[in-house]
Short mmCIF file of C-alpha atoms in Angstrom, two decimals:
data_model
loop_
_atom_site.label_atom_id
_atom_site.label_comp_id
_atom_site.label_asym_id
_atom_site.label_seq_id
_atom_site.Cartn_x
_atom_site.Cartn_y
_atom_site.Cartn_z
CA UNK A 1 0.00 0.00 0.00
CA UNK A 2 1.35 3.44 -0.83
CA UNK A 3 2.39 5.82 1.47
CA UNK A 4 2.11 9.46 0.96
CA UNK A 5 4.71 11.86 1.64
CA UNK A 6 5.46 15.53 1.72
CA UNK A 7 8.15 16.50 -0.76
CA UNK A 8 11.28 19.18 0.52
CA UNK A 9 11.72 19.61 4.38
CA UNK A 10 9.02 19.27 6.23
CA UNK A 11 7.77 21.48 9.67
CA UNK A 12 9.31 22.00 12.96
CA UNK A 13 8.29 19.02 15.04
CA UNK A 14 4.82 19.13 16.97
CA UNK A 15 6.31 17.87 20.32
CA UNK A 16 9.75 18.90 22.06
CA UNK A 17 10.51 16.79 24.67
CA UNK A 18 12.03 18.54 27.33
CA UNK A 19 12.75 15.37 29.80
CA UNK A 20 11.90 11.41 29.77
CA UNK A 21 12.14 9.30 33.10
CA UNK A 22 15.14 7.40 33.18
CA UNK A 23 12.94 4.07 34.39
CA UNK A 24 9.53 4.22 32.61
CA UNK A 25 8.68 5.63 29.29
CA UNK A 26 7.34 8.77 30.79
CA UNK A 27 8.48 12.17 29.23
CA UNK A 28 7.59 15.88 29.55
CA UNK A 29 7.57 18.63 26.82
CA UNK A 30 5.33 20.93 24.86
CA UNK A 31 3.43 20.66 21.98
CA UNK A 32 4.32 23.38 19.84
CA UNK A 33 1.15 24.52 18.39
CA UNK A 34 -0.54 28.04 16.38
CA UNK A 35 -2.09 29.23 19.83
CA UNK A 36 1.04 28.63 21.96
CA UNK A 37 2.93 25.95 23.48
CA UNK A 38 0.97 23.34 24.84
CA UNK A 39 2.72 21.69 28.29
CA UNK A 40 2.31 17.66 28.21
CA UNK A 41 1.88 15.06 29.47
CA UNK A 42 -1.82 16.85 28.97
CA UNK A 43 -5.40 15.94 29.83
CA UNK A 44 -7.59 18.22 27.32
CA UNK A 45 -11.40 18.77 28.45
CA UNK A 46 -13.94 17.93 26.23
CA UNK A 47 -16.44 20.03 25.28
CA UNK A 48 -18.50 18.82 22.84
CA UNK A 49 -20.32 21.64 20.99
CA UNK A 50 -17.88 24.67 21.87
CA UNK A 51 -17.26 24.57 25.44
CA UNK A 52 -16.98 21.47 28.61
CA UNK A 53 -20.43 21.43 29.88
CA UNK A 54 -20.79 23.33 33.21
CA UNK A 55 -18.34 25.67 32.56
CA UNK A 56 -17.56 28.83 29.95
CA UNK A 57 -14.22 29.09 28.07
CA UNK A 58 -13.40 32.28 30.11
CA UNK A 59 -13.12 29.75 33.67
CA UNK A 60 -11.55 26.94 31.67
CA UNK A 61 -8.48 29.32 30.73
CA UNK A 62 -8.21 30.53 34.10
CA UNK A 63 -8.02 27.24 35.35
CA UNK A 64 -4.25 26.78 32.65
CA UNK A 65 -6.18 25.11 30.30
CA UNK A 66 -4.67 25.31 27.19
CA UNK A 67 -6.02 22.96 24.53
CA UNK A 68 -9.50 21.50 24.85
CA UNK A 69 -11.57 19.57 22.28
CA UNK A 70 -14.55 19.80 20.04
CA UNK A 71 -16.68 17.23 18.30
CA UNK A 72 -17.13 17.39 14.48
CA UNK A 73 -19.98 15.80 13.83
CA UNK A 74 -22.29 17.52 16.47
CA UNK A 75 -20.81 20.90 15.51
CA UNK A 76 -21.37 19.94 11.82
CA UNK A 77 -24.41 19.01 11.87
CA UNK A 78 -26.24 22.17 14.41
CA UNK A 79 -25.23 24.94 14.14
CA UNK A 80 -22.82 23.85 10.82
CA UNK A 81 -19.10 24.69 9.82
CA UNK A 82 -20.43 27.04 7.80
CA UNK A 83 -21.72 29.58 10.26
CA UNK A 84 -18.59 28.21 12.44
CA UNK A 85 -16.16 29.52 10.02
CA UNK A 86 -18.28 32.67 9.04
CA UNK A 87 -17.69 33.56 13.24
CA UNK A 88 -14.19 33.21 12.87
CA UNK A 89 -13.82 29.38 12.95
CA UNK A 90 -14.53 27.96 16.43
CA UNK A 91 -11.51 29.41 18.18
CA UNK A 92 -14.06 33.02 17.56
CA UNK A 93 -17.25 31.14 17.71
CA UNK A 94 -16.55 30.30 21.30
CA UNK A 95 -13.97 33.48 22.15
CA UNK A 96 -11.06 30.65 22.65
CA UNK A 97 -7.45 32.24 22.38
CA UNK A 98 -5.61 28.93 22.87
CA UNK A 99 -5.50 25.59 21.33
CA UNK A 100 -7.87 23.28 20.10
CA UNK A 101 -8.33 19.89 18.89
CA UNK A 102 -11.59 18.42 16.65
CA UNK A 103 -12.32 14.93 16.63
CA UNK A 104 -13.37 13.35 13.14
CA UNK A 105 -16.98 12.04 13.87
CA UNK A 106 -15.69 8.74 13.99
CA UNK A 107 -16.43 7.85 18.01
CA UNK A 108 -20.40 8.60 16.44
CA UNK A 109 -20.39 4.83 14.87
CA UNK A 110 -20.17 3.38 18.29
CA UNK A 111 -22.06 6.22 20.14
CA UNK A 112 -24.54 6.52 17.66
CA UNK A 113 -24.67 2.75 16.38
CA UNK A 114 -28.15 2.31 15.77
CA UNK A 115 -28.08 5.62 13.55
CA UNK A 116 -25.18 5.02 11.45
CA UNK A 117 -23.93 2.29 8.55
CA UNK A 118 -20.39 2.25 7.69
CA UNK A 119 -19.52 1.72 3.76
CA UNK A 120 -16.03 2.10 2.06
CA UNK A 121 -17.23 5.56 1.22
CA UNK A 122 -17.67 6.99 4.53
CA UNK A 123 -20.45 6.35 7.41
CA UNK A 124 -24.03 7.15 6.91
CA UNK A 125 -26.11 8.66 10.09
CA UNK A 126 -29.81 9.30 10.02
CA UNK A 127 -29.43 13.08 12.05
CA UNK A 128 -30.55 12.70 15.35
CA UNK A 129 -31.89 16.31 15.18
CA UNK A 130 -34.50 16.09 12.18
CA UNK A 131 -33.58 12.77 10.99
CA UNK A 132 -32.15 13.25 7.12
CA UNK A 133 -29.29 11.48 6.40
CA UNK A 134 -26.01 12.53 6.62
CA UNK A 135 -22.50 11.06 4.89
CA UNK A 136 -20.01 11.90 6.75
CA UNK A 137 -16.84 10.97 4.60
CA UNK A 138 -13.04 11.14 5.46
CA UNK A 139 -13.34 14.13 3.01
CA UNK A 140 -16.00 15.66 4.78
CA UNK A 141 -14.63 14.97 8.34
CA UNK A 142 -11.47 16.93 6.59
CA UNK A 143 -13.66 19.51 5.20
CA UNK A 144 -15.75 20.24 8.45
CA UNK A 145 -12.40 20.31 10.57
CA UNK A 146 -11.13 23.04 7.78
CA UNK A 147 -14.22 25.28 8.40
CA UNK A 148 -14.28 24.83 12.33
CA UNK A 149 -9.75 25.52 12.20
CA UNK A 150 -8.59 23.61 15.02
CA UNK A 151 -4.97 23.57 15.85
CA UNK A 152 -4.91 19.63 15.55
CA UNK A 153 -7.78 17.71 13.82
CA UNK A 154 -7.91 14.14 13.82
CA UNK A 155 -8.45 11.13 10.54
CA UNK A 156 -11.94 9.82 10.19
CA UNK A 157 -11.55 6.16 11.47
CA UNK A 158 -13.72 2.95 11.12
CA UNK A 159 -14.26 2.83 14.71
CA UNK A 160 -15.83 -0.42 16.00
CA UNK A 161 -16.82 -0.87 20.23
CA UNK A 162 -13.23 -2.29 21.92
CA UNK A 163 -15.29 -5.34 23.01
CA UNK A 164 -15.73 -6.32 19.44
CA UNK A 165 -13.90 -9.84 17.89
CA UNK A 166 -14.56 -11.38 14.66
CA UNK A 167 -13.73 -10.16 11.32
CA UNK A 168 -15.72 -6.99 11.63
CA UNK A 169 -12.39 -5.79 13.96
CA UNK A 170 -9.63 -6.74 10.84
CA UNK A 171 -11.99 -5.16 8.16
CA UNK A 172 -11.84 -1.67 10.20
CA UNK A 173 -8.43 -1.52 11.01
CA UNK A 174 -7.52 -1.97 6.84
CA UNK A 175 -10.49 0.93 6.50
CA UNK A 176 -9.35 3.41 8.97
CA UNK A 177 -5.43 2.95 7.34
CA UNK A 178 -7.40 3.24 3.60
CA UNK A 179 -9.08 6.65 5.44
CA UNK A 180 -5.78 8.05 6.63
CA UNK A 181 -4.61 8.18 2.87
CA UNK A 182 -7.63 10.13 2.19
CA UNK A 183 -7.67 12.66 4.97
CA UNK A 184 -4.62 13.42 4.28
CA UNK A 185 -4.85 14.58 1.01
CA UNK A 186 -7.96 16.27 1.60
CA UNK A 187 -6.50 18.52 4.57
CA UNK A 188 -6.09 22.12 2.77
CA UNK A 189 -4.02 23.31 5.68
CA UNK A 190 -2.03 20.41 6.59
CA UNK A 191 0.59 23.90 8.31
CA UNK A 192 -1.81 25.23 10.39
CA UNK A 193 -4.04 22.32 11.13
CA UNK A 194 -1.97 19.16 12.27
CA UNK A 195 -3.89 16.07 11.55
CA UNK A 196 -3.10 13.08 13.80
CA UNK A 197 -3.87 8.83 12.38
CA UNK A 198 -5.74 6.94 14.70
CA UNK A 199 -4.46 3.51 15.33
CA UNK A 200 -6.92 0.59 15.62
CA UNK A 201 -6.81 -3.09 15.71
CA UNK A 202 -9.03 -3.87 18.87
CA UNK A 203 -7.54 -5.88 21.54
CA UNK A 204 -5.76 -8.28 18.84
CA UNK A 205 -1.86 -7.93 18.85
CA UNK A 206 -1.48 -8.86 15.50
CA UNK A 207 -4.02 -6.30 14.14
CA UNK A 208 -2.96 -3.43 16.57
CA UNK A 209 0.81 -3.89 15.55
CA UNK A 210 -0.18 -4.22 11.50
CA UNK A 211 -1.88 -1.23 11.61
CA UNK A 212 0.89 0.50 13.73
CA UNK A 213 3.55 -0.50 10.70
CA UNK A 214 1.51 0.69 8.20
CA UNK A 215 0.38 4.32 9.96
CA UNK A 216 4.18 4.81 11.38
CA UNK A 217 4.92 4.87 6.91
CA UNK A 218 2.60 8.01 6.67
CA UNK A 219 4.40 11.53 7.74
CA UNK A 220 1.83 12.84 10.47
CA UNK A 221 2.14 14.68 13.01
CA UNK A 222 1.07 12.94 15.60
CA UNK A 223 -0.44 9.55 16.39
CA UNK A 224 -3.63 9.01 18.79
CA UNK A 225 -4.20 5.24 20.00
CA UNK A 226 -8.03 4.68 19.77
CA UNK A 227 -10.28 1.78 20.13
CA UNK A 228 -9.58 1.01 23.72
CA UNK A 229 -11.44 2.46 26.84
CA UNK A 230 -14.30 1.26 25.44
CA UNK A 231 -15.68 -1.53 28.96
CA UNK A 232 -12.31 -3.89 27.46
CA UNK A 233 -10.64 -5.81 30.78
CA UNK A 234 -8.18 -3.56 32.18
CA UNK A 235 -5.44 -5.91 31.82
CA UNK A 236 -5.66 -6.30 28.00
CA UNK A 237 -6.18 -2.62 27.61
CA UNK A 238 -2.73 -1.49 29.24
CA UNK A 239 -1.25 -4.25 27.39
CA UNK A 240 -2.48 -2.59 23.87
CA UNK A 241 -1.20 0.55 25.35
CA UNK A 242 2.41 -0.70 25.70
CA UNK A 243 2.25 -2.37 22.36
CA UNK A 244 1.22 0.58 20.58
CA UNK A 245 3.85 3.29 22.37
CA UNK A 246 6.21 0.36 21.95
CA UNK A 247 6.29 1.03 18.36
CA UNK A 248 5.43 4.71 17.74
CA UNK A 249 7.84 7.13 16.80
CA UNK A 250 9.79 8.67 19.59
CA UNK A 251 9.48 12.29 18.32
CA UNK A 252 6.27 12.49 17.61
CA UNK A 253 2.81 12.94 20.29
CA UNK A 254 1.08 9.81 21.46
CA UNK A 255 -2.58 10.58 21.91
CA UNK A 256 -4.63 7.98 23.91
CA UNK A 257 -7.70 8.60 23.74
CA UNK A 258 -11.25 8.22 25.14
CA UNK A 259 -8.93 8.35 29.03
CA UNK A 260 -9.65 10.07 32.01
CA UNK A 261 -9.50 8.19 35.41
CA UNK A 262 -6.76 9.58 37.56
CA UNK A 263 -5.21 5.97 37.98
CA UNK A 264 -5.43 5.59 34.39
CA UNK A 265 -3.77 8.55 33.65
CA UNK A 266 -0.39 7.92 35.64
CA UNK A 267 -0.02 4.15 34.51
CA UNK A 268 -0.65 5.62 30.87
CA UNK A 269 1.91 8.61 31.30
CA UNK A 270 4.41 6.06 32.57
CA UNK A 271 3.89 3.62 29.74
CA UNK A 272 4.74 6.23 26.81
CA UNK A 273 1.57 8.53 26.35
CA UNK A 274 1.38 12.34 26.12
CA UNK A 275 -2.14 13.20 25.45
CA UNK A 276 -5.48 12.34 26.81
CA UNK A 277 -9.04 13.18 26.60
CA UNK A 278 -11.89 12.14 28.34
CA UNK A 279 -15.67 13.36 29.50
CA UNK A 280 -15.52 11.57 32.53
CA UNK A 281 -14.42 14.77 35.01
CA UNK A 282 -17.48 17.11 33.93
CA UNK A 283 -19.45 14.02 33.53
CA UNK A 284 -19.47 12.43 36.90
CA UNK A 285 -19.39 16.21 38.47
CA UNK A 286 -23.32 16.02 37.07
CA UNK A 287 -24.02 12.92 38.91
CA UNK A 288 -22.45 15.06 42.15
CA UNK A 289 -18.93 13.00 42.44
CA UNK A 290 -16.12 15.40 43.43
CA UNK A 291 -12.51 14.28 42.46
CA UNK A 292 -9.70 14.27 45.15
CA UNK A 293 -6.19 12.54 45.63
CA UNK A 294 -7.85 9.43 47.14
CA UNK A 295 -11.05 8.84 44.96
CA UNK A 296 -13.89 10.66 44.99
CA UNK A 297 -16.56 12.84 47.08
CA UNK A 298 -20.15 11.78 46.90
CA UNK A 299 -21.55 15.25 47.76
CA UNK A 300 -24.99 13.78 48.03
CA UNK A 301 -24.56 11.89 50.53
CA UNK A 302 -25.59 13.23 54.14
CA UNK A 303 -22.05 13.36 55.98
CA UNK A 304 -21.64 16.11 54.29
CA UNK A 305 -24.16 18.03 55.58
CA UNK A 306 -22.72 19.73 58.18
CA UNK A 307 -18.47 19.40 56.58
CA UNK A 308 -17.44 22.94 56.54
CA UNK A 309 -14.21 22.09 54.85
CA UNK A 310 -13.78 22.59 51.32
CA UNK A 311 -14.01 19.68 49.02
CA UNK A 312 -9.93 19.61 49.20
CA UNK A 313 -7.72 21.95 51.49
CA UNK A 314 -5.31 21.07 49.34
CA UNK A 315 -6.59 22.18 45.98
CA UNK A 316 -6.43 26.01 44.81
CA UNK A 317 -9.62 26.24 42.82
CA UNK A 318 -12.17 28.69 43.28
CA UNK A 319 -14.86 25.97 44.55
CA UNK A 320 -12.45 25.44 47.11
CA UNK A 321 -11.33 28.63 47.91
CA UNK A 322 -14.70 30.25 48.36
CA UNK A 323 -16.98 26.89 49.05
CA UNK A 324 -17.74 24.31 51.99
CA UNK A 325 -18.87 20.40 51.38
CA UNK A 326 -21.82 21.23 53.13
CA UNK A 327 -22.26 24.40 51.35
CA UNK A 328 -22.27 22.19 47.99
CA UNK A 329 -23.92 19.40 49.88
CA UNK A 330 -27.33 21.81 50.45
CA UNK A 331 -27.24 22.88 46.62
CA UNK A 332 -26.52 19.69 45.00
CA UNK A 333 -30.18 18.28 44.73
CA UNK A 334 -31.89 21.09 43.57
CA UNK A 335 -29.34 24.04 42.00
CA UNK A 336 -27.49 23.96 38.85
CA UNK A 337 -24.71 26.22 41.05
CA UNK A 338 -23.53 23.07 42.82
CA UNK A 339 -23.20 20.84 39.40
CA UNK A 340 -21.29 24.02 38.25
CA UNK A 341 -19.21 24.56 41.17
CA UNK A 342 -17.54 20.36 40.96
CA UNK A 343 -17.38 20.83 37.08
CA UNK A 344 -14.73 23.81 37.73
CA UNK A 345 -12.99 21.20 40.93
CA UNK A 346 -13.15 18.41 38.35
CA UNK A 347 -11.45 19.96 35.39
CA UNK A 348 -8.82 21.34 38.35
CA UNK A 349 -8.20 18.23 39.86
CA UNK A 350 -6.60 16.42 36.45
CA UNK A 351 -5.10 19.62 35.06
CA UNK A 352 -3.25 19.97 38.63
CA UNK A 353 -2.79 16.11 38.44
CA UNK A 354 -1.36 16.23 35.28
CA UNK A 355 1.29 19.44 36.06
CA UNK A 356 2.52 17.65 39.18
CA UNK A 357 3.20 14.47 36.79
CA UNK A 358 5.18 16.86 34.38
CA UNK A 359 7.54 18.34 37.38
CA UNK A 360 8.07 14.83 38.81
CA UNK A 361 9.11 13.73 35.62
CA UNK A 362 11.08 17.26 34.99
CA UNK A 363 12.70 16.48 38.64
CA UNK A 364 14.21 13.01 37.59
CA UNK A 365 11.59 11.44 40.49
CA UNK A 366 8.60 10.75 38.49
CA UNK A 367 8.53 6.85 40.03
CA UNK A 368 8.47 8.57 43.56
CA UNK A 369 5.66 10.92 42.19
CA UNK A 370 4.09 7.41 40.88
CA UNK A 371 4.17 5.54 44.37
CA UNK A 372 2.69 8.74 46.75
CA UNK A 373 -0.14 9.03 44.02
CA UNK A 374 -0.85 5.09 44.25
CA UNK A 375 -0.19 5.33 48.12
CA UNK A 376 -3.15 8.42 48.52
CA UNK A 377 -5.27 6.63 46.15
CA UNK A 378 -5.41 3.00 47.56
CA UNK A 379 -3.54 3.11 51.09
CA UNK A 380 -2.27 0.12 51.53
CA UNK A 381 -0.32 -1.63 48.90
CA UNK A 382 -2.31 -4.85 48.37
CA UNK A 383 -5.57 -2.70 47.42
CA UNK A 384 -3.16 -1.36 44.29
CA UNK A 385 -5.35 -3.55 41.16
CA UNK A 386 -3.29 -5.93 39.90
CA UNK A 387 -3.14 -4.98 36.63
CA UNK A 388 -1.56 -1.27 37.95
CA UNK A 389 1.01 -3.13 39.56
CA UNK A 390 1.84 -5.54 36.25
CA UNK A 391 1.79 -2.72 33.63
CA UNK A 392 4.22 -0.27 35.67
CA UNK A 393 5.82 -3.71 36.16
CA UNK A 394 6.55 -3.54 32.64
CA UNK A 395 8.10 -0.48 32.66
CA UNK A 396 10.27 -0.80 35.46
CA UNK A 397 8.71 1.20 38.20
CA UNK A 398 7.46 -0.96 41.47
CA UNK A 399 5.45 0.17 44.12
CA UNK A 400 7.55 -2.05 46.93
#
């Protein structure tokens, strides 16, 4: 299968790496992107139609966010690319001075299953909004991310559920490499817009590293890792992790995807990833759940009624600067405020989470860093899950 190539030099590299961990495959940098530098390892919010729900852009870049996502197939189908890019593409739609990153639609085939059929051509959805069908096309995805001008946009993929075996797995990886060719030859500003392949191959070795071999021949920017985080067993999803950092290009950005638990997060950093996305932080501050260094708050429930601390003494976000558990406890059933109020801890919590990884690993102590996190978040060692203690196993750190 050809592989496409840009003639003459190419671009300055997306990611510097500034330091790696001399045990694990950990490493700190900056992606070096149109609306400034980009620190990493990086968790990037998700907000789906032009902002993370709960919060505006305004609080999100006061909390250091930097980069945060869209989705191209909800903001191409309401309100369209077209009034996007007449606002000023989405960076102006949404009054967003720093990065951004669109998805391609693709995630919508699993999401959306029951409203989509996937051909060679592209994948077909019956709108959920009015119900007319839709193509949405690895030239179209390209087309759409063009209009909304996100720093980094990613390939259209043929994204199946990571619990899926059987042929159906095999047939999309060979799709999604068929799709990279396409996107990137559609992309009509491959300088301004960096457009990352998506590696799939389920939770088959031989698929996941075939696809890997044939992605790794295209010049991209970056890589992302899909497919996984999809209800697959822990153990074989770290393992597909390993196997695909294992064989992507040092110098370029390795974007897993679809990952967003704290615990998840270290492990990943330490087994070669630099990029992660994930609604789980604004989602679960919705159900009331408040993140801290050893799980999780559940506001709702009635100890905190009368807990005048804040939700972490520790943490310097304005929920916990200016409010109490119980304060948050009393709104939680009946004001928006108090859903609000977590979303802003929530986002905190990982983008705090995630600068304390890059010092450690900036420090030269980034497996010392690993074992107080693991220590705060499970106590005693035995309570570590197995498969935490196997993967950074793998990579040399132990939490003895």
């Amino acid at each position: 299968m050809a592989a496409p190539r840009a003639a003459g030099p190419g671009p300055a590299p997306l990611l510097r790496v500034a330091a790696e961990c001399g045990r694990s495959r950990a490493r700190a940098g900056e992606l070096r992107l149109p609306h400034g530098p980009v620190p990493c390892p990086v968790f990037m919010p998700v907000g789906t139609r032009g902002t993370a729900k709960g919060v505006t852009a305004a609080q999100l870049a006061a909390l250091g966010c930097r980069i945060c996502l869209g989705n191209t197939y909800h903001l191409g189908t309401r309100p369209g690319p077209e009034l996007v890019r007449r606002a000023g593409g989405l960076h102006g739609f949404m009054d967003w001075p720093h990065n951004l990153l669109t998805d391609s639609g693709g995630f919508q085939m699993v999401s959306l299953v029951e409203l989509s059929e996937v051909t060679e051509e592209g994948v077909r959805f019956r709108s959920p909004y009015g119900g007319e069908e839709i193509l949405l096309s690895p030239e179209k995805s390209i087309e759409i991310q063009n209009a909304l001008g996100a720093d980094i946009v990613m390939q259209l993929d043929d994204v199946v559920s990571s619990t899926t075996t059987g042929p159906r797995v095999e047939e999309a990886m060979h799709r999604s490499v068929r799709w990279l060719d396409r996107c990137i030859a559609a992309n009509r500003r491959p300088e301004q817009q960096k457009l990352f392949a998506i590696v799939q191959g389920g939770l088959d070795p031989a698929l996941r590293t075939a696809c890997l071999e044939e992605m790794t021949r295209r010049d991209v920017p970056g890589f992302a890792i899909g497919g996984l985080s999809g209800g697959e067993e822990k153990d074989r999803f770290w393992r597909m992790v390993k196997l695909s950092t294992d064989r992507l290009p040092r110098d370029k950005p390795r974007y897993l995807m679809g990952v967003g638990y704290a615990t998840d997060l270290v492990v990943c950093v330490a087994l070669g990833c630099d990029m992660f996305d994930c609604v789980f932080p604004t989602r679960t501050a919705r159900f009331g759940s408040a993140l801290v260094p050893w799980g999780s708050l559940q506001l709702k429930n009635k100890q905190f009624a009368k807990d005048f601390r804040p939700i972490d003494e520790n943490c310097d976000c304005p929920t916990c600067q200016r409010h109490s558990r119980a304060y948050l406890h009393a709104l939680i059933r009946s004001e928006t405020a108090a859903l609000h109020h977590l979303t802003i801890h929530n986002i905190a919590y990982q983008l705090n989470l995630m600068g304390s990884i890059r010092e450690s690993i900036l420090a030269q102590r980034f497996p010392e860093f690993v074992r107080e996190f693991m220590g705060a978040m499970y106590g005693a060692r035995e309570r570590v899950p197995a498969w935490v203690v196997e993967a950074l196993a793998a990579v040399g750190i132990t939490l003895d």
